[in-house]
Amino acid sequence: MVGSRVRTPPDFGTWMVEAKPIVALESSVFAQGLPSPANRTAARTMIEAIESRGVIPLVTAIVKGTPAVGLMDEELERFLGRDGIEKVSARDLAQAMARGVDGATTVAAAIMLAHSAGIEVLATGGIGGVHRAPAYDESADLAELARTSIVVVCSGPKAILDLRATSERLDTLGVTIAGFGTSELPAFYGAESGIPVQRVDEPAMIASIFKAKRELGQTGALLVVQPPPAQYALPASVVERAVVEGIRESTRAGIQGAAITPFLLAYVDKATSGRAREVNLALLEQNAALAASIAVELTRFALR
Ligand code: PSU
Ligand code: MN
């Protein structure tokens, strides 16, 4: 079984038997998505938001070649140091294991590891998706969301992407989307995209949707999207200007593939004098909190 290769904490078996609520976290947002020391703040606030709700947070990563769900303190420190930590998406998992390197997992790789360990909920900031022209790039997050049965809580696809194309692809792939407190797909840095989604107002309803999806035997994720906290949200025009400039700059610099997302996120941070980073931190904490509430609701169904 795949899951048997994933390292988990010593008490993990007991937690599963007792149906303890657990939320998995990806680690690429800490090692590539956010600079230091913001990444440390993000890790701390996410972990606290989950633990304060009586839920167990477990960070996913490849630790010197070992796929792991749940990092020890010194391992998390190493990943927050960012140095020598590779970005690992679905296609990179096997190579990172065989090469024995430290790899920070994107949403695609993180949901593979979390699901194979038996975890049902993951929290992140924004998922990857279809990039805007001229980059012929589409995040592996989409393909993995299509085949992994898990609840992923985020603030929509990152605004650096082509949101409409990303939303259409999610649709084609049969990924179920629930807008938490919103009827509009959030655009990561802000609430508005003009793209409609089905609204849901209660974590218990999200648990019911996930249960129904399972009963159907429909594989694939339930993507829960919520807008960033209003007091931090950036106006769409400000984000758009920064993204367009960033794409022009990345094209000129020849940035490709896995390097595109971290480049654009850093560019938008700089172009908004750090306001993008503030909203990023706020939404990560808010998503971790919602993921914890959903994990608690799921324990009522004891699906595992
Ligand atoms: N969300 C954030 N910041 C990030 C990411 C998500 O707030 O840095 C990361 C996630 O790990 C996501 C990845 O899976 O960016 C997408 O990268 P790519 O487009 O190369 O697949
Ligand atoms: Mn790519």
Short mmCIF file of N, CA and C in Angstrom, two decimals, residues 21-173:
data_model
loop_
_atom_site.label_atom_id
_atom_site.label_comp_id
_atom_site.label_asym_id
_atom_site.label_seq_id
_atom_site.Cartn_x
_atom_site.Cartn_y
_atom_site.Cartn_z
N PRO A 21 -9.86 14.56 14.93
CA PRO A 21 -9.79 15.45 13.77
C PRO A 21 -8.35 15.89 13.48
N ILE A 22 -7.98 15.84 12.20
CA ILE A 22 -6.62 16.18 11.77
C ILE A 22 -6.71 17.11 10.56
N VAL A 23 -5.82 18.09 10.48
CA VAL A 23 -5.71 18.92 9.27
C VAL A 23 -4.27 18.87 8.78
N ALA A 24 -4.10 18.53 7.50
CA ALA A 24 -2.77 18.52 6.90
C ALA A 24 -2.47 19.90 6.32
N LEU A 25 -1.19 20.25 6.31
CA LEU A 25 -0.73 21.51 5.70
C LEU A 25 0.29 21.19 4.63
N GLU A 26 0.30 21.95 3.55
CA GLU A 26 1.37 21.79 2.56
C GLU A 26 2.59 22.57 3.06
N SER A 27 3.77 22.34 2.50
CA SER A 27 4.95 23.07 2.99
C SER A 27 5.59 23.97 1.95
N SER A 28 5.15 23.90 0.68
CA SER A 28 5.75 24.77 -0.33
C SER A 28 5.43 26.23 -0.06
N VAL A 29 4.25 26.49 0.52
CA VAL A 29 3.91 27.87 0.86
C VAL A 29 4.92 28.43 1.88
N PHE A 30 5.47 27.58 2.76
CA PHE A 30 6.46 28.04 3.74
C PHE A 30 7.87 28.15 3.14
N ALA A 31 8.24 27.19 2.30
CA ALA A 31 9.62 27.15 1.83
C ALA A 31 9.85 27.91 0.52
N GLN A 32 8.79 28.08 -0.28
CA GLN A 32 8.95 28.82 -1.55
C GLN A 32 8.01 30.01 -1.69
N GLY A 33 6.77 29.86 -1.18
CA GLY A 33 5.75 30.88 -1.42
C GLY A 33 5.96 32.16 -0.63
N LEU A 34 6.42 32.03 0.61
CA LEU A 34 6.57 33.20 1.48
C LEU A 34 8.04 33.38 1.86
N PRO A 35 8.49 34.65 1.94
CA PRO A 35 9.86 34.89 2.39
C PRO A 35 9.95 34.75 3.91
N SER A 36 11.18 34.68 4.43
CA SER A 36 11.40 34.70 5.87
C SER A 36 11.38 36.16 6.31
N PRO A 37 10.84 36.56 7.43
CA PRO A 37 10.25 35.73 8.47
C PRO A 37 8.73 35.51 8.34
N ALA A 38 8.13 35.99 7.23
CA ALA A 38 6.67 35.83 7.08
C ALA A 38 6.29 34.35 7.10
N ASN A 39 7.16 33.49 6.56
CA ASN A 39 6.83 32.06 6.51
C ASN A 39 6.72 31.46 7.91
N ARG A 40 7.53 31.98 8.83
CA ARG A 40 7.49 31.50 10.22
C ARG A 40 6.18 31.92 10.88
N THR A 41 5.79 33.18 10.61
CA THR A 41 4.52 33.68 11.14
C THR A 41 3.37 32.83 10.61
N ALA A 42 3.42 32.53 9.31
CA ALA A 42 2.35 31.74 8.68
C ALA A 42 2.25 30.37 9.33
N ALA A 43 3.38 29.70 9.51
CA ALA A 43 3.37 28.35 10.09
C ALA A 43 2.81 28.41 11.51
N ARG A 44 3.25 29.39 12.28
CA ARG A 44 2.82 29.49 13.69
C ARG A 44 1.32 29.77 13.77
N THR A 45 0.85 30.77 13.00
CA THR A 45 -0.58 31.13 13.12
C THR A 45 -1.48 30.02 12.60
N MET A 46 -1.04 29.30 11.56
CA MET A 46 -1.87 28.21 11.04
C MET A 46 -1.95 27.08 12.07
N ILE A 47 -0.79 26.73 12.63
CA ILE A 47 -0.75 25.64 13.61
C ILE A 47 -1.60 26.00 14.83
N GLU A 48 -1.49 27.27 15.29
CA GLU A 48 -2.28 27.69 16.46
C GLU A 48 -3.77 27.70 16.16
N ALA A 49 -4.13 28.14 14.96
CA ALA A 49 -5.55 28.21 14.60
C ALA A 49 -6.16 26.80 14.63
N ILE A 50 -5.37 25.82 14.25
CA ILE A 50 -5.86 24.43 14.20
C ILE A 50 -5.90 23.83 15.61
N GLU A 51 -4.77 23.99 16.34
CA GLU A 51 -4.71 23.40 17.70
C GLU A 51 -5.74 24.01 18.63
N SER A 52 -6.00 25.32 18.49
CA SER A 52 -6.94 25.99 19.41
C SER A 52 -8.36 25.46 19.22
N ARG A 53 -8.61 24.76 18.13
CA ARG A 53 -9.92 24.14 17.91
C ARG A 53 -9.92 22.65 18.25
N GLY A 54 -8.88 22.22 18.95
CA GLY A 54 -8.80 20.83 19.38
C GLY A 54 -8.47 19.87 18.25
N VAL A 55 -7.83 20.40 17.20
CA VAL A 55 -7.54 19.60 16.01
C VAL A 55 -6.02 19.46 15.88
N ILE A 56 -5.55 18.37 15.28
CA ILE A 56 -4.12 18.10 15.16
C ILE A 56 -3.61 18.58 13.80
N PRO A 57 -2.66 19.54 13.78
CA PRO A 57 -2.07 19.99 12.52
C PRO A 57 -0.87 19.12 12.15
N LEU A 58 -0.78 18.68 10.90
CA LEU A 58 0.37 17.89 10.46
C LEU A 58 0.90 18.45 9.14
N VAL A 59 2.16 18.87 9.14
CA VAL A 59 2.77 19.42 7.93
C VAL A 59 3.31 18.28 7.07
N THR A 60 3.04 18.35 5.77
CA THR A 60 3.53 17.33 4.84
C THR A 60 4.83 17.79 4.18
N ALA A 61 5.73 16.86 3.91
CA ALA A 61 7.00 17.18 3.23
C ALA A 61 7.73 15.89 2.88
N ILE A 62 8.78 16.02 2.06
CA ILE A 62 9.73 14.93 1.89
C ILE A 62 10.93 15.30 2.76
N VAL A 63 11.21 14.48 3.77
CA VAL A 63 12.28 14.77 4.72
C VAL A 63 13.47 13.88 4.40
N LYS A 64 14.50 14.47 3.82
CA LYS A 64 15.67 13.71 3.38
C LYS A 64 15.25 12.40 2.71
N GLY A 65 14.33 12.52 1.80
CA GLY A 65 13.89 11.37 1.00
C GLY A 65 12.70 10.60 1.55
N THR A 66 12.31 10.87 2.80
CA THR A 66 11.18 10.16 3.39
C THR A 66 9.90 10.98 3.29
N PRO A 67 8.86 10.44 2.63
CA PRO A 67 7.60 11.18 2.60
C PRO A 67 7.00 11.19 4.00
N ALA A 68 6.66 12.38 4.48
CA ALA A 68 6.20 12.49 5.86
C ALA A 68 4.96 13.35 5.98
N VAL A 69 4.10 12.95 6.90
CA VAL A 69 2.94 13.75 7.29
C VAL A 69 3.13 13.97 8.78
N GLY A 70 3.50 15.20 9.16
CA GLY A 70 3.86 15.48 10.56
C GLY A 70 5.36 15.65 10.67
N LEU A 71 5.82 16.90 10.83
CA LEU A 71 7.25 17.17 10.95
C LEU A 71 7.63 17.36 12.41
N MET A 72 8.86 16.94 12.75
CA MET A 72 9.36 17.24 14.08
C MET A 72 9.82 18.70 14.09
N ASP A 73 9.91 19.30 15.29
CA ASP A 73 10.21 20.73 15.39
C ASP A 73 11.46 21.12 14.61
N GLU A 74 12.51 20.31 14.73
CA GLU A 74 13.77 20.70 14.07
C GLU A 74 13.65 20.55 12.54
N GLU A 75 12.79 19.66 12.11
CA GLU A 75 12.57 19.52 10.67
C GLU A 75 11.82 20.74 10.13
N LEU A 76 10.77 21.15 10.84
CA LEU A 76 10.01 22.33 10.42
C LEU A 76 10.94 23.55 10.38
N GLU A 77 11.83 23.66 11.37
CA GLU A 77 12.81 24.76 11.40
C GLU A 77 13.65 24.76 10.12
N ARG A 78 14.10 23.56 9.71
CA ARG A 78 14.93 23.45 8.51
C ARG A 78 14.15 23.93 7.29
N PHE A 79 12.89 23.55 7.21
CA PHE A 79 12.07 23.95 6.05
C PHE A 79 11.81 25.45 6.07
N LEU A 80 11.65 26.03 7.28
CA LEU A 80 11.41 27.47 7.36
C LEU A 80 12.68 28.24 7.00
N GLY A 81 13.85 27.61 7.19
CA GLY A 81 15.11 28.21 6.79
C GLY A 81 15.24 28.31 5.28
N ARG A 82 14.43 27.54 4.54
CA ARG A 82 14.28 27.57 3.09
C ARG A 82 15.50 27.10 2.29
N ASP A 83 16.70 27.18 2.92
CA ASP A 83 17.93 26.89 2.19
C ASP A 83 18.01 25.43 1.76
N GLY A 84 18.20 25.19 0.47
CA GLY A 84 18.38 23.83 -0.02
C GLY A 84 17.10 23.00 0.00
N ILE A 85 15.96 23.65 0.19
CA ILE A 85 14.69 22.92 0.19
C ILE A 85 14.08 23.00 -1.21
N GLU A 86 13.90 21.87 -1.85
CA GLU A 86 13.36 21.86 -3.21
C GLU A 86 11.84 21.99 -3.20
N LYS A 87 11.30 22.51 -4.29
CA LYS A 87 9.85 22.54 -4.45
C LYS A 87 9.43 21.21 -5.09
N VAL A 88 8.55 20.49 -4.42
CA VAL A 88 8.16 19.16 -4.89
C VAL A 88 6.67 19.12 -5.21
N SER A 89 6.38 18.94 -6.51
CA SER A 89 5.00 18.73 -6.92
C SER A 89 4.81 17.24 -7.20
N ALA A 90 3.64 16.86 -7.71
CA ALA A 90 3.34 15.43 -7.87
C ALA A 90 4.43 14.69 -8.66
N ARG A 91 4.84 15.27 -9.77
CA ARG A 91 5.82 14.58 -10.64
C ARG A 91 7.18 14.42 -9.96
N ASP A 92 7.49 15.25 -8.95
CA ASP A 92 8.81 15.26 -8.33
C ASP A 92 8.94 14.33 -7.12
N LEU A 93 7.80 13.81 -6.61
CA LEU A 93 7.82 13.04 -5.36
C LEU A 93 8.80 11.88 -5.40
N ALA A 94 8.66 11.04 -6.42
CA ALA A 94 9.47 9.82 -6.49
C ALA A 94 10.96 10.16 -6.61
N GLN A 95 11.25 11.18 -7.42
CA GLN A 95 12.66 11.56 -7.57
C GLN A 95 13.24 12.12 -6.28
N ALA A 96 12.45 12.93 -5.58
CA ALA A 96 12.92 13.50 -4.31
C ALA A 96 13.20 12.39 -3.30
N MET A 97 12.37 11.34 -3.31
CA MET A 97 12.57 10.21 -2.41
C MET A 97 13.85 9.46 -2.77
N ALA A 98 14.00 9.15 -4.05
CA ALA A 98 15.17 8.37 -4.48
C ALA A 98 16.47 9.14 -4.28
N ARG A 99 16.40 10.48 -4.43
CA ARG A 99 17.61 11.30 -4.28
C ARG A 99 17.89 11.65 -2.83
N GLY A 100 16.93 11.38 -1.95
CA GLY A 100 17.13 11.61 -0.52
C GLY A 100 17.18 13.07 -0.11
N VAL A 101 16.47 13.93 -0.86
CA VAL A 101 16.53 15.37 -0.58
C VAL A 101 15.38 15.83 0.31
N ASP A 102 15.51 17.07 0.82
CA ASP A 102 14.40 17.74 1.50
C ASP A 102 13.52 18.39 0.45
N GLY A 103 12.24 18.09 0.47
CA GLY A 103 11.33 18.67 -0.52
C GLY A 103 10.09 19.24 0.14
N ALA A 104 9.76 20.49 -0.20
CA ALA A 104 8.53 21.11 0.30
C ALA A 104 7.42 20.80 -0.69
N THR A 105 6.32 20.30 -0.17
CA THR A 105 5.24 19.79 -1.03
C THR A 105 4.23 20.87 -1.41
N THR A 106 3.94 20.94 -2.70
CA THR A 106 2.86 21.80 -3.20
C THR A 106 1.53 21.13 -2.84
N VAL A 107 0.44 21.79 -3.17
CA VAL A 107 -0.88 21.21 -2.91
C VAL A 107 -0.98 19.83 -3.57
N ALA A 108 -0.52 19.71 -4.81
CA ALA A 108 -0.61 18.43 -5.54
C ALA A 108 0.08 17.31 -4.77
N ALA A 109 1.32 17.54 -4.35
CA ALA A 109 2.09 16.51 -3.65
C ALA A 109 1.55 16.31 -2.24
N ALA A 110 1.15 17.40 -1.60
CA ALA A 110 0.67 17.32 -0.21
C ALA A 110 -0.62 16.51 -0.10
N ILE A 111 -1.54 16.69 -1.05
CA ILE A 111 -2.80 15.92 -0.93
C ILE A 111 -2.56 14.45 -1.22
N MET A 112 -1.57 14.14 -2.08
CA MET A 112 -1.23 12.72 -2.30
C MET A 112 -0.78 12.08 -0.99
N LEU A 113 0.16 12.76 -0.29
CA LEU A 113 0.69 12.21 0.96
C LEU A 113 -0.39 12.15 2.04
N ALA A 114 -1.14 13.24 2.19
CA ALA A 114 -2.16 13.29 3.25
C ALA A 114 -3.21 12.21 3.02
N HIS A 115 -3.68 12.08 1.79
CA HIS A 115 -4.71 11.10 1.49
C HIS A 115 -4.21 9.68 1.72
N SER A 116 -2.96 9.42 1.34
CA SER A 116 -2.47 8.05 1.51
C SER A 116 -2.29 7.71 2.98
N ALA A 117 -2.16 8.73 3.83
CA ALA A 117 -2.11 8.47 5.28
C ALA A 117 -3.52 8.34 5.88
N GLY A 118 -4.54 8.75 5.11
CA GLY A 118 -5.93 8.64 5.60
C GLY A 118 -6.51 9.95 6.12
N ILE A 119 -5.84 11.07 5.83
CA ILE A 119 -6.31 12.39 6.30
C ILE A 119 -7.30 12.98 5.29
N GLU A 120 -8.33 13.65 5.81
CA GLU A 120 -9.44 14.10 4.96
C GLU A 120 -9.49 15.59 4.68
N VAL A 121 -8.65 16.39 5.35
CA VAL A 121 -8.72 17.85 5.18
C VAL A 121 -7.32 18.45 5.08
N LEU A 122 -7.15 19.39 4.15
CA LEU A 122 -5.89 20.12 4.01
C LEU A 122 -6.20 21.61 3.86
N ALA A 123 -5.37 22.44 4.48
CA ALA A 123 -5.53 23.89 4.35
C ALA A 123 -4.35 24.50 3.61
N THR A 124 -4.63 25.48 2.77
CA THR A 124 -3.57 26.20 2.07
C THR A 124 -4.02 27.64 1.82
N GLY A 125 -3.21 28.38 1.04
CA GLY A 125 -3.57 29.75 0.70
C GLY A 125 -4.38 29.77 -0.58
N GLY A 126 -3.68 29.54 -1.68
CA GLY A 126 -4.35 29.49 -2.98
C GLY A 126 -3.83 28.30 -3.75
N ILE A 127 -4.69 27.67 -4.51
CA ILE A 127 -4.22 26.53 -5.31
C ILE A 127 -3.57 27.05 -6.59
N GLY A 128 -2.78 26.19 -7.23
CA GLY A 128 -2.24 26.51 -8.54
C GLY A 128 -3.33 26.30 -9.59
N GLY A 129 -3.07 26.71 -10.83
CA GLY A 129 -4.08 26.55 -11.87
C GLY A 129 -3.50 26.81 -13.25
N VAL A 130 -4.34 27.29 -14.14
CA VAL A 130 -3.91 27.58 -15.51
C VAL A 130 -3.27 28.97 -15.53
N HIS A 131 -2.01 29.01 -15.94
CA HIS A 131 -1.32 30.31 -16.00
C HIS A 131 -1.78 31.12 -17.20
N ARG A 132 -1.59 32.42 -17.12
CA ARG A 132 -1.94 33.29 -18.24
C ARG A 132 -0.88 33.15 -19.33
N ALA A 133 -1.25 33.51 -20.54
CA ALA A 133 -0.29 33.53 -21.64
C ALA A 133 0.82 34.52 -21.28
N PRO A 134 2.04 34.35 -21.78
CA PRO A 134 2.45 33.34 -22.74
C PRO A 134 2.99 32.05 -22.13
N ALA A 135 2.88 31.87 -20.80
CA ALA A 135 3.43 30.65 -20.19
C ALA A 135 2.50 29.48 -20.48
N TYR A 136 3.00 28.47 -21.14
CA TYR A 136 2.19 27.26 -21.35
C TYR A 136 2.34 26.41 -20.11
N ASP A 137 1.76 26.86 -19.00
CA ASP A 137 1.97 26.17 -17.74
C ASP A 137 0.63 25.96 -17.06
N GLU A 138 0.44 24.75 -16.58
CA GLU A 138 -0.78 24.47 -15.82
C GLU A 138 -0.36 23.66 -14.60
N SER A 139 -0.74 24.12 -13.42
CA SER A 139 -0.32 23.47 -12.17
C SER A 139 -0.83 22.04 -12.08
N ALA A 140 0.04 21.16 -11.57
CA ALA A 140 -0.36 19.78 -11.30
C ALA A 140 -1.38 19.71 -10.17
N ASP A 141 -1.58 20.83 -9.46
CA ASP A 141 -2.62 20.84 -8.41
C ASP A 141 -3.96 20.40 -9.01
N LEU A 142 -4.26 20.84 -10.23
CA LEU A 142 -5.57 20.56 -10.83
C LEU A 142 -5.76 19.06 -11.06
N ALA A 143 -4.77 18.40 -11.64
CA ALA A 143 -4.88 16.97 -11.92
C ALA A 143 -5.01 16.17 -10.63
N GLU A 144 -4.25 16.56 -9.61
CA GLU A 144 -4.32 15.81 -8.35
C GLU A 144 -5.63 16.07 -7.62
N LEU A 145 -6.14 17.28 -7.71
CA LEU A 145 -7.45 17.58 -7.11
C LEU A 145 -8.52 16.72 -7.78
N ALA A 146 -8.32 16.42 -9.04
CA ALA A 146 -9.31 15.62 -9.78
C ALA A 146 -9.33 14.17 -9.33
N ARG A 147 -8.21 13.67 -8.78
CA ARG A 147 -8.20 12.23 -8.44
C ARG A 147 -8.01 11.93 -6.97
N THR A 148 -7.94 12.96 -6.12
CA THR A 148 -7.70 12.71 -4.71
C THR A 148 -8.91 13.08 -3.87
N SER A 149 -9.40 12.13 -3.11
CA SER A 149 -10.59 12.35 -2.30
C SER A 149 -10.21 13.04 -1.00
N ILE A 150 -10.35 14.36 -0.96
CA ILE A 150 -9.93 15.15 0.20
C ILE A 150 -10.61 16.51 0.15
N VAL A 151 -10.79 17.14 1.31
CA VAL A 151 -11.33 18.50 1.36
C VAL A 151 -10.13 19.46 1.38
N VAL A 152 -10.06 20.39 0.44
CA VAL A 152 -8.99 21.38 0.41
C VAL A 152 -9.59 22.76 0.64
N VAL A 153 -9.12 23.44 1.70
CA VAL A 153 -9.63 24.77 2.03
C VAL A 153 -8.64 25.82 1.55
N CYS A 154 -9.10 26.79 0.74
CA CYS A 154 -8.21 27.80 0.18
C CYS A 154 -8.99 29.09 -0.09
N SER A 155 -8.29 30.08 -0.64
CA SER A 155 -8.96 31.34 -1.00
C SER A 155 -9.06 31.47 -2.51
N GLY A 156 -9.25 30.34 -3.16
CA GLY A 156 -9.38 30.34 -4.62
C GLY A 156 -8.04 30.13 -5.29
N PRO A 157 -8.04 30.07 -6.61
CA PRO A 157 -6.78 29.98 -7.33
C PRO A 157 -6.06 31.32 -7.18
N LYS A 158 -4.73 31.30 -7.17
CA LYS A 158 -3.99 32.55 -7.00
C LYS A 158 -4.27 33.51 -8.16
N ALA A 159 -4.38 34.80 -7.82
CA ALA A 159 -4.77 35.82 -8.80
C ALA A 159 -3.74 36.02 -9.92
N ILE A 160 -2.57 35.43 -9.76
CA ILE A 160 -1.57 35.51 -10.82
C ILE A 160 -1.97 34.64 -12.01
N LEU A 161 -3.03 33.84 -11.83
CA LEU A 161 -3.44 32.87 -12.87
C LEU A 161 -4.54 33.42 -13.76
N ASP A 162 -4.91 32.63 -14.77
CA ASP A 162 -6.10 32.90 -15.55
C ASP A 162 -7.26 32.24 -14.79
N LEU A 163 -8.00 33.06 -14.04
CA LEU A 163 -9.02 32.50 -13.14
C LEU A 163 -10.15 31.81 -13.88
N ARG A 164 -10.53 32.40 -15.01
CA ARG A 164 -11.64 31.83 -15.77
C ARG A 164 -11.24 30.46 -16.35
N ALA A 165 -10.06 30.39 -16.93
CA ALA A 165 -9.59 29.12 -17.50
C ALA A 165 -9.42 28.08 -16.39
N THR A 166 -8.93 28.52 -15.23
CA THR A 166 -8.73 27.61 -14.10
C THR A 166 -10.08 27.07 -13.62
N SER A 167 -11.05 27.97 -13.53
CA SER A 167 -12.37 27.56 -13.08
C SER A 167 -13.03 26.58 -14.06
N GLU A 168 -12.85 26.83 -15.37
CA GLU A 168 -13.39 25.91 -16.38
C GLU A 168 -12.72 24.54 -16.30
N ARG A 169 -11.41 24.53 -16.06
CA ARG A 169 -10.69 23.26 -15.95
C ARG A 169 -11.16 22.47 -14.73
N LEU A 170 -11.36 23.15 -13.60
CA LEU A 170 -11.86 22.48 -12.40
C LEU A 170 -13.22 21.85 -12.68
N ASP A 171 -14.02 22.58 -13.44
CA ASP A 171 -15.34 22.13 -13.85
C ASP A 171 -15.23 20.84 -14.69
N THR A 172 -14.39 20.89 -15.71
CA THR A 172 -14.18 19.72 -16.58
C THR A 172 -13.71 18.51 -15.78
N LEU A 173 -12.84 18.76 -14.80
CA LEU A 173 -12.26 17.67 -14.02
C LEU A 173 -13.22 17.13 -12.96
#
